[in-house]
mmCIF file of C-alpha atoms in Angstrom:
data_model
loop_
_atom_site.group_PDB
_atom_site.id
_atom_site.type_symbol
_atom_site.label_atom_id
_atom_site.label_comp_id
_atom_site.label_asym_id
_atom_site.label_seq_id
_atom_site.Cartn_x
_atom_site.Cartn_y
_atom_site.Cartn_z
ATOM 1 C CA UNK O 9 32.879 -42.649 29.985
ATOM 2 C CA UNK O 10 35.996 -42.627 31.878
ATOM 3 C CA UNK O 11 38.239 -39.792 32.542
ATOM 4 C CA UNK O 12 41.336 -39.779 31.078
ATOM 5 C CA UNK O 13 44.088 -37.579 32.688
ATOM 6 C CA UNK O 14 47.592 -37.297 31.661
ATOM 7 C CA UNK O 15 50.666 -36.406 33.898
ATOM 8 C CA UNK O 16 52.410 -33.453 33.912
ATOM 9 C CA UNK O 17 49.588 -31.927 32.279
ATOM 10 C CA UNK O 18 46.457 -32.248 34.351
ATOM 11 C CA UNK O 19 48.112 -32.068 37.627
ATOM 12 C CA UNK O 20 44.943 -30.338 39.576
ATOM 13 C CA UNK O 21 43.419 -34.044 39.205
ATOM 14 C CA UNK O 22 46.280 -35.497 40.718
ATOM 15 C CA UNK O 23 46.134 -33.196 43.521
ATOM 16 C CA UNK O 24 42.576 -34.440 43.919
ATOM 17 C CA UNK O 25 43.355 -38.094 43.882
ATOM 18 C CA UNK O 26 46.982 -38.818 45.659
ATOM 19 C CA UNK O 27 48.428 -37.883 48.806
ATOM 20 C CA UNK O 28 51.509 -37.634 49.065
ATOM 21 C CA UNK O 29 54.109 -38.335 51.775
ATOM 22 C CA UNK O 30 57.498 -37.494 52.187
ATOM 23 C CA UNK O 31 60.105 -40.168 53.020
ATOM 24 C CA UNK O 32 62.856 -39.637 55.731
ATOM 25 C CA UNK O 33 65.666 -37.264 54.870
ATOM 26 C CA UNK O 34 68.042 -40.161 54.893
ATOM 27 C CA UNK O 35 66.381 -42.244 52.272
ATOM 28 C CA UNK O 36 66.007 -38.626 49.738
ATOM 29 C CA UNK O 37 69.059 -39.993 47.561
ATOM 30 C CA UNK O 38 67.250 -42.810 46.800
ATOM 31 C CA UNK O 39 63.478 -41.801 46.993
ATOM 32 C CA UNK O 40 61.224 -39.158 45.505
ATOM 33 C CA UNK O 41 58.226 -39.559 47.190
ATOM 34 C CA UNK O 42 55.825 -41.846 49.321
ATOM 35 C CA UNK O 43 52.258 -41.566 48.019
ATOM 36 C CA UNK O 44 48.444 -43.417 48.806
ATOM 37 C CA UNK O 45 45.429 -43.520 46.450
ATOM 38 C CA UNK O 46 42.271 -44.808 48.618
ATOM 39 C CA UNK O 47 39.344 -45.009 45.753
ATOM 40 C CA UNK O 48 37.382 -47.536 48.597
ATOM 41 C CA UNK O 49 35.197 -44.717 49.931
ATOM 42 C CA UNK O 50 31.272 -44.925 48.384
ATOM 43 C CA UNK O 51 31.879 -41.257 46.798
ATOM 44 C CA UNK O 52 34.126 -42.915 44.675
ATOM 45 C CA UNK O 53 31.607 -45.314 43.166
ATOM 46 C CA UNK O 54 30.946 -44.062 40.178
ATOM 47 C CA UNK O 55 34.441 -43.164 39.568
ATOM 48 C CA UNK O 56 36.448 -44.611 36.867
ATOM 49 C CA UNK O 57 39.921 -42.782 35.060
ATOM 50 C CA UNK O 58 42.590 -43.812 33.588
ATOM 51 C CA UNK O 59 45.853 -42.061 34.398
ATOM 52 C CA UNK O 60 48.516 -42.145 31.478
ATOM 53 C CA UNK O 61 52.354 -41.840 32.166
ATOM 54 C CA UNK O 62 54.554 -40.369 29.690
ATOM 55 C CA UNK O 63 58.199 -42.152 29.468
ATOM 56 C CA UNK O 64 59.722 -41.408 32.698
ATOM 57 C CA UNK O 65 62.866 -42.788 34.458
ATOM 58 C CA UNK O 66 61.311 -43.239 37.679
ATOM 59 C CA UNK O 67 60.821 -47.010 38.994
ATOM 60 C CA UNK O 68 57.066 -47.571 41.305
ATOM 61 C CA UNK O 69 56.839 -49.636 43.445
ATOM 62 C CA UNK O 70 53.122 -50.611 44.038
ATOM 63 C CA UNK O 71 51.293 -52.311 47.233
ATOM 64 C CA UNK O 72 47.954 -53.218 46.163
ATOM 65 C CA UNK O 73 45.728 -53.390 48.706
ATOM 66 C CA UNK O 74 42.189 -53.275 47.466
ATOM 67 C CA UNK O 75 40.829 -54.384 44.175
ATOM 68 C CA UNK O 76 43.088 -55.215 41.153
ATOM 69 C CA UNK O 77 43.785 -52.154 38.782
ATOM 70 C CA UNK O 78 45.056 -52.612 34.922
ATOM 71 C CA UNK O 79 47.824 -51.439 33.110
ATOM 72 C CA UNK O 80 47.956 -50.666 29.557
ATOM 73 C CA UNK O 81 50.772 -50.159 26.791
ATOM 74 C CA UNK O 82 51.055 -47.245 24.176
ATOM 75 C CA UNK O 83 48.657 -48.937 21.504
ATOM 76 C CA UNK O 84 45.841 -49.031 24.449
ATOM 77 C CA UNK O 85 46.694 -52.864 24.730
ATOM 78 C CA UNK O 86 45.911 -54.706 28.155
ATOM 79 C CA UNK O 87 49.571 -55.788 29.668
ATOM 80 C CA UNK O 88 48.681 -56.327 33.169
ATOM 81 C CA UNK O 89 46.245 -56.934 35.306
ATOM 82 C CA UNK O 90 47.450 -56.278 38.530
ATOM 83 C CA UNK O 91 46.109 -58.173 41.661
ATOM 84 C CA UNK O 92 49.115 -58.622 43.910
ATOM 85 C CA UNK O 93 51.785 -55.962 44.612
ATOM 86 C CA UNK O 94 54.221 -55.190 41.754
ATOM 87 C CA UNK O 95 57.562 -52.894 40.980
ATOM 88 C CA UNK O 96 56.653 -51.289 37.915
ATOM 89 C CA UNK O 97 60.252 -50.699 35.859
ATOM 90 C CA UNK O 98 60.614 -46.970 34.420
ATOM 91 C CA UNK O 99 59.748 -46.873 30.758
ATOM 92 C CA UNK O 100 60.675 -45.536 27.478
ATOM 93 C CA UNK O 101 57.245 -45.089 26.049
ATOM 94 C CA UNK O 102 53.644 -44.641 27.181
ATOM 95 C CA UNK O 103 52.401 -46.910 30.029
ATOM 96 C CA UNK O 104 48.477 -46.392 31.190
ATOM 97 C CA UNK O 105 46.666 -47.133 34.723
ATOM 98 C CA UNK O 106 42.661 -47.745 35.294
ATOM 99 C CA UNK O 107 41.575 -47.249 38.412
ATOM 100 C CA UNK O 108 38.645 -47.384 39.593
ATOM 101 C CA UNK O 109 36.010 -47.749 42.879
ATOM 102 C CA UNK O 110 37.833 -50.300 45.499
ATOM 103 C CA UNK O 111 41.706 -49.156 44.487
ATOM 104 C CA UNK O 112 43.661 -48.971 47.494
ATOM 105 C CA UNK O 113 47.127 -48.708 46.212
ATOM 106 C CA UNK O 114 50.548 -47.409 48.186
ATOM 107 C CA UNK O 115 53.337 -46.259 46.316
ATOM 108 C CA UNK O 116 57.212 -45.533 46.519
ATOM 109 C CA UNK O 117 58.498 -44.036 43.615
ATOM 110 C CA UNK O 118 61.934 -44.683 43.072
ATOM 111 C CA UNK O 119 64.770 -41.930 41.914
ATOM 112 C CA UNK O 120 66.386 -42.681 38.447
ATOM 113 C CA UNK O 121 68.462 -46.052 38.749
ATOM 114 C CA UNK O 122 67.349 -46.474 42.607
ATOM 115 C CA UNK O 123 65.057 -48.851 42.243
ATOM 116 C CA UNK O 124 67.479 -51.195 40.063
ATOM 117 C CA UNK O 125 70.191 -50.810 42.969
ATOM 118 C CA UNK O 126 68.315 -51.585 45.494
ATOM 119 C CA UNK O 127 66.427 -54.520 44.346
ATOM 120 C CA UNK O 128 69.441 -55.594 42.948
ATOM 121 C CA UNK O 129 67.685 -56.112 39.683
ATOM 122 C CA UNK O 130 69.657 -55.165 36.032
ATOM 123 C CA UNK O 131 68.097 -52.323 33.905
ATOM 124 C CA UNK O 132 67.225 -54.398 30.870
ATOM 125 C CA UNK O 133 65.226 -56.628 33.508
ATOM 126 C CA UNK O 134 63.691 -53.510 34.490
ATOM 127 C CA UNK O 135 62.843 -51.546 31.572
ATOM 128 C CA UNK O 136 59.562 -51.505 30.594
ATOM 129 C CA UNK O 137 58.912 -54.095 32.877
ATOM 130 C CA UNK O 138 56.152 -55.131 35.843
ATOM 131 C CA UNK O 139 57.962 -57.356 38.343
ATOM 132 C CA UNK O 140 55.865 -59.316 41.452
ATOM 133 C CA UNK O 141 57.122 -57.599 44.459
ATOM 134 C CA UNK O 142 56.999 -61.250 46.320
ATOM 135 C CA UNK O 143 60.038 -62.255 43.399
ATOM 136 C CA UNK O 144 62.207 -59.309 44.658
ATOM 137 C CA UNK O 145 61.122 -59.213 48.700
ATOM 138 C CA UNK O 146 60.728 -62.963 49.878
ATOM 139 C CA UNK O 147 58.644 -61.038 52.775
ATOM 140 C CA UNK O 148 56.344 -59.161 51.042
ATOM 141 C CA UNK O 149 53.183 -60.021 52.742
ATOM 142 C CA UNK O 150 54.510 -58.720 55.915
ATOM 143 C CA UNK O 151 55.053 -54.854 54.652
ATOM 144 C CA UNK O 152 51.410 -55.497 53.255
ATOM 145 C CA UNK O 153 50.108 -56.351 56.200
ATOM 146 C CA UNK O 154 52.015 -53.645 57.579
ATOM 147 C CA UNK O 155 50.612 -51.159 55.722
ATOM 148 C CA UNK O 156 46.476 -52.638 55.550
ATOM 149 C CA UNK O 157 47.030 -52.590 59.727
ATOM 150 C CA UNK O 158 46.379 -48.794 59.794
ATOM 151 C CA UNK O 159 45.865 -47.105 56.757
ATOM 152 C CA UNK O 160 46.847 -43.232 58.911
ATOM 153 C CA UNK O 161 49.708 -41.610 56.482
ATOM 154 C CA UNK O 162 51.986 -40.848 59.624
ATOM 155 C CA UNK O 163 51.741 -44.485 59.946
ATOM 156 C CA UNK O 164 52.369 -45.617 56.386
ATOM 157 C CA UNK O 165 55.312 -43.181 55.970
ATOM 158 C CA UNK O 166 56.946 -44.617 59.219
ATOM 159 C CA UNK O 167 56.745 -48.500 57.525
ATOM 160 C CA UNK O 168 57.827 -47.314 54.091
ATOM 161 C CA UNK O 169 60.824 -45.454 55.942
ATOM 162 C CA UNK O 170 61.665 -48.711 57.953
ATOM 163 C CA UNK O 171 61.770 -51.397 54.991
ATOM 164 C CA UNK O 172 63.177 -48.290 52.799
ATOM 165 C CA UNK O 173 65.944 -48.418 54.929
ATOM 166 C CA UNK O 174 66.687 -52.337 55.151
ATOM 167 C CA UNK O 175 66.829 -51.787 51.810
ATOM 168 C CA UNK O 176 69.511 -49.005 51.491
ATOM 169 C CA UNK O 177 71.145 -51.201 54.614
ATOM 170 C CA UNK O 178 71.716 -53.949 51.772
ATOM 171 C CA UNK O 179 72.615 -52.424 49.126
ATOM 172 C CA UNK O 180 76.610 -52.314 48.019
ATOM 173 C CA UNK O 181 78.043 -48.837 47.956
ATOM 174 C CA UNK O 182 78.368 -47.851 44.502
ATOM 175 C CA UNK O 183 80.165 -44.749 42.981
ATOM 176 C CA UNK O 184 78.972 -45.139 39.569
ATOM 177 C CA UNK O 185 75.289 -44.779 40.880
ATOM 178 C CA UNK O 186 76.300 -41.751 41.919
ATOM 179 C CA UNK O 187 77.090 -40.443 38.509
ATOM 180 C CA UNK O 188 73.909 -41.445 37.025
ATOM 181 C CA UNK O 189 71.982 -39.671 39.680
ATOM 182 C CA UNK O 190 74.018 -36.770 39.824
ATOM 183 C CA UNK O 191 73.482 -36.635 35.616
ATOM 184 C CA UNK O 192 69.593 -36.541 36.158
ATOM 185 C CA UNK O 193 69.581 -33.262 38.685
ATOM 186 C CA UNK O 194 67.931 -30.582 37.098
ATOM 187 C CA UNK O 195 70.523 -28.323 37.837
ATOM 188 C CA UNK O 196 72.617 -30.522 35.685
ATOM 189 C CA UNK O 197 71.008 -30.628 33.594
ATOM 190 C CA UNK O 198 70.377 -27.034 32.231
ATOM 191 C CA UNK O 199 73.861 -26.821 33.083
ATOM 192 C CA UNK O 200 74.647 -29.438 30.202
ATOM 193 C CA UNK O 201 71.830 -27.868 28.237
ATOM 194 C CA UNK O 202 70.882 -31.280 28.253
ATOM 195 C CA UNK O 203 74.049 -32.298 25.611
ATOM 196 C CA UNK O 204 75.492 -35.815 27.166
ATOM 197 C CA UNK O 205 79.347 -34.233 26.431
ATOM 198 C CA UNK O 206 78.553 -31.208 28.468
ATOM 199 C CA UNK O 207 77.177 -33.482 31.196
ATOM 200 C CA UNK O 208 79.856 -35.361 31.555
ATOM 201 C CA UNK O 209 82.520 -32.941 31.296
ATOM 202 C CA UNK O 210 80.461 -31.060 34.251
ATOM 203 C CA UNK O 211 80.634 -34.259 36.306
ATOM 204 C CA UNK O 212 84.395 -34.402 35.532
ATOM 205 C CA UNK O 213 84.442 -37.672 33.655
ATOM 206 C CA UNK O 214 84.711 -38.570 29.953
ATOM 207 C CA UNK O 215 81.831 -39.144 27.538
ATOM 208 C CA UNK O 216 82.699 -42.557 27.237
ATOM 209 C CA UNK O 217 83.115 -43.196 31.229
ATOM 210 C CA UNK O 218 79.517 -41.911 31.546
ATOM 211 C CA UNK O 219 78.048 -43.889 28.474
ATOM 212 C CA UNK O 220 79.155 -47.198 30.348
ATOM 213 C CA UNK O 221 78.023 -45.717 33.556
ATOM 214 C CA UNK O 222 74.365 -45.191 32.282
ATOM 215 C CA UNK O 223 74.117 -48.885 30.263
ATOM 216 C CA UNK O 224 74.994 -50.466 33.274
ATOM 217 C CA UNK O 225 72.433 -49.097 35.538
ATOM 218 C CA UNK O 226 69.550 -48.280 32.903
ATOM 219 C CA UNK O 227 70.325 -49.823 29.664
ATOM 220 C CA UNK O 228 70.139 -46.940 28.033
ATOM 221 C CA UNK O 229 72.484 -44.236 26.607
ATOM 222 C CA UNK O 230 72.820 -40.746 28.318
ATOM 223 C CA UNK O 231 71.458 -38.992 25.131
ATOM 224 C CA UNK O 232 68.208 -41.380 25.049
ATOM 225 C CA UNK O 233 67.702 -40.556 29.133
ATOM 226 C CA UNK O 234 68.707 -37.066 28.509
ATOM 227 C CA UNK O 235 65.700 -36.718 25.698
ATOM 228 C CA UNK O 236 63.079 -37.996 28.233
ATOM 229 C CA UNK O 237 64.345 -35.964 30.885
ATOM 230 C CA UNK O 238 64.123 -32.843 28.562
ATOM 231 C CA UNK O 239 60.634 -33.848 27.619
ATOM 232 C CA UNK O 240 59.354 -34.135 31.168
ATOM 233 C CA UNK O 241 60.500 -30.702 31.723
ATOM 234 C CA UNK O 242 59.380 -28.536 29.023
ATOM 235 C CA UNK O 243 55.881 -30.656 28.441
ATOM 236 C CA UNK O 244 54.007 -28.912 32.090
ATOM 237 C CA UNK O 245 55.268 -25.441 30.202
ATOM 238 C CA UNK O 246 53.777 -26.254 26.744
ATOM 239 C CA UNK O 247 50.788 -27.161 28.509
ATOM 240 C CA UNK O 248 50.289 -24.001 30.299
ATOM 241 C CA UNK O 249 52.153 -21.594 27.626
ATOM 242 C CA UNK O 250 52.215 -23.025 24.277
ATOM 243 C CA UNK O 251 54.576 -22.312 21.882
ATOM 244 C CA UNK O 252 55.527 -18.720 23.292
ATOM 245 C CA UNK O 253 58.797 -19.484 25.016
ATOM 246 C CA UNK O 254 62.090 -19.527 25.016
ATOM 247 C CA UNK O 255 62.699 -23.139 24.209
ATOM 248 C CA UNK O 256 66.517 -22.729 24.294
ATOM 249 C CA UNK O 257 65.735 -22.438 28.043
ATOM 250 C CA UNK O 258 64.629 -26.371 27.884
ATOM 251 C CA UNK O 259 67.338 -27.674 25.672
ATOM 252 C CA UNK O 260 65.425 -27.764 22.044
ATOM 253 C CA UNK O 261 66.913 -25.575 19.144
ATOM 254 C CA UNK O 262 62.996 -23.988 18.667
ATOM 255 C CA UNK O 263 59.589 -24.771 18.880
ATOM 256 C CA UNK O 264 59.571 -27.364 15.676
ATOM 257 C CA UNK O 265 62.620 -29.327 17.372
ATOM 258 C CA UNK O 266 60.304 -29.693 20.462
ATOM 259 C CA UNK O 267 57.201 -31.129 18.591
ATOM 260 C CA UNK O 268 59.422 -33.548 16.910
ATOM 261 C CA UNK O 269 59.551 -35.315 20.423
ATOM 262 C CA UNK O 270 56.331 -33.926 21.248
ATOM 263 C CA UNK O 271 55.326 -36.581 18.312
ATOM 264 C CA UNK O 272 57.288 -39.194 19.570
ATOM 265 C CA UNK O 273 56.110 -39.393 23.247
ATOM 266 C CA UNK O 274 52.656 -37.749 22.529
ATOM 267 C CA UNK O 275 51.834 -40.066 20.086
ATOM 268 C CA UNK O 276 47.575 -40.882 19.463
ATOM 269 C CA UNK O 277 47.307 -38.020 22.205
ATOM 270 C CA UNK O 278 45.303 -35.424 20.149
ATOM 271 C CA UNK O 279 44.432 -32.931 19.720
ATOM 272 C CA UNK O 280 46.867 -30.463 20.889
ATOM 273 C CA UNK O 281 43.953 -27.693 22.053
ATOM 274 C CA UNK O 282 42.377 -30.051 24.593
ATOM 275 C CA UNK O 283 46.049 -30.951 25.798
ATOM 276 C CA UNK O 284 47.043 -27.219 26.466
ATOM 277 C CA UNK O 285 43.408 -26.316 27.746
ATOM 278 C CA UNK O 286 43.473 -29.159 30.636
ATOM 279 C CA UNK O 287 40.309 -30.392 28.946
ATOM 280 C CA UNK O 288 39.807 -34.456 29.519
ATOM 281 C CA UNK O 289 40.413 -36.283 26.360
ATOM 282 C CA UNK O 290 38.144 -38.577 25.477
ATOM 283 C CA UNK O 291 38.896 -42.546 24.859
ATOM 284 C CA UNK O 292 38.640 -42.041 21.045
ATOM 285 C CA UNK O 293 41.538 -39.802 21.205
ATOM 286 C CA UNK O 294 43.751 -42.273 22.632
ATOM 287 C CA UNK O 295 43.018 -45.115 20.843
ATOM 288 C CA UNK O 296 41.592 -47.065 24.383
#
């Protein structure tokens, strides 16, 4: 039976599993984090898990360099089964990864609306989407080769940074960017108590300047990015807390307002004791 592990939740079994690197200070407006996941090593051979990511904003870009992995939609469905290297778009509902013995994958994810800006790619082409990364880089064999050459993080990290950066070098300066990523900060948001009117009165535009701002570069509203945001940030607490907090601190009204997305993004992932007590779920509960 496979191990099934969910994000933001079981984070101890990320730990175990990805290493992550941090990109150059330079690139930080654009990129969140470097990361590896080697599965080629014979301890792994028995291993098998599949990883589930809630909705999340954050565009991943993917170099595959061992065996092909699969990716699966909310209803457990197979959408992809990926054998070359691939951007996966950020997504507005469940998206699941199997990985197994022989993975060897390298990852960049992407800020909020980076990833669209620097691939020069539209957000409704992006959304809920898995592009080839030789469509969007013509020379995409090279940073593979690149990066299979020598698989030491110092190394990998010093690549990602240089084709990160030919990237950014390309890219046309663009203000309203700015006001996306500025909308997503954390700080923002609590600020805005995550209430799109707030926002953009804190960013010192108007509602409707911001709504335009955020369809161009996600295809999506400020209130629907705003909800997944919230989500992302109160789910880790509800994991390790429950119900006992002060859920005005995470932009809900009470506890009932937060299960009402905790329904919506949750959904087939039961049942809530073996969510808040880390315990793996089994394949049954997700419908895989």
């Amino acid at each position: 039976m496979e191990t099934l592990t969910v994000e933001l939740i079981h984070q101890p079994h990320f730990d175990r599993h990805y290493q992550l690197l941090a990109p150059a200070s330079d690139l930080l407006l654009y990129i969140e984090s470097y990361w590896m996941l080697d599965l080629r090593n014979p301890q792994h051979q028995q291993s098998r898990f599949v990883e589930i990511n809630l909705a999340k904003l954050q565009s991943i870009l993917i170099v595959n360099l061992g065996n092909p992995f699969e990716v699966f939609g909310r209803q457990g469905e197979r959408v992809y089964t990926c054998t070359h290297s691939a951007l996966v778009g950020y997504h507005t509902r469940r998206l699941s990864y199997k990985h197994q013995f022989g993975n060897y994958l390298i990852g960049v994810t992407f800020h909020p609306a980076a990833a669209n800006h620097l691939f020069r790619v539209q957000g409704q082409e992006l959304m809920n989407q898995l592009l080839p990364l030789d469509v969007l880089l013509p020379n995409a064999s090279l940073l593979e080769a690149q990066l299979a050459e020598d698989g030491y993080p110092a190394t990998v990290q010093k690549v990602l940074n240089t084709w990160m950066r030919l990237l950014v070098g390309r890219a046309t300066p663009d203000s309203r960017l700015g006001y996306v990523q500025q909308a997503l900060q954390p700080d923002k948001l609590h600020g805005a108590n995550y209430f799109s009117r707030q926002l953009a009165s804190l960013l010192c535009v108007t509602n409707r300047s911001l709504e335009r701002y955020f369809k161009e570069h996600m295809a999506l509203s400020p209130k629907h990015c705003l909800r997944i945001q919230r989500f992302r940030q109160a789910l880790p607490v509800y994991g390790r807390y429950g119900s006992a907090i002060d859920w005005t601190e995470w932009g809900y009204h009470d506890f009932s307002h937060f299960m009402k997305d905790y329904h919506h993004f949750m959904v087939d992932l039961q049942p809530d004791d073996a969510i808040r007590s880390n315990k793996s779920l089994s394949p049954n509960d997700l419908g895989l």
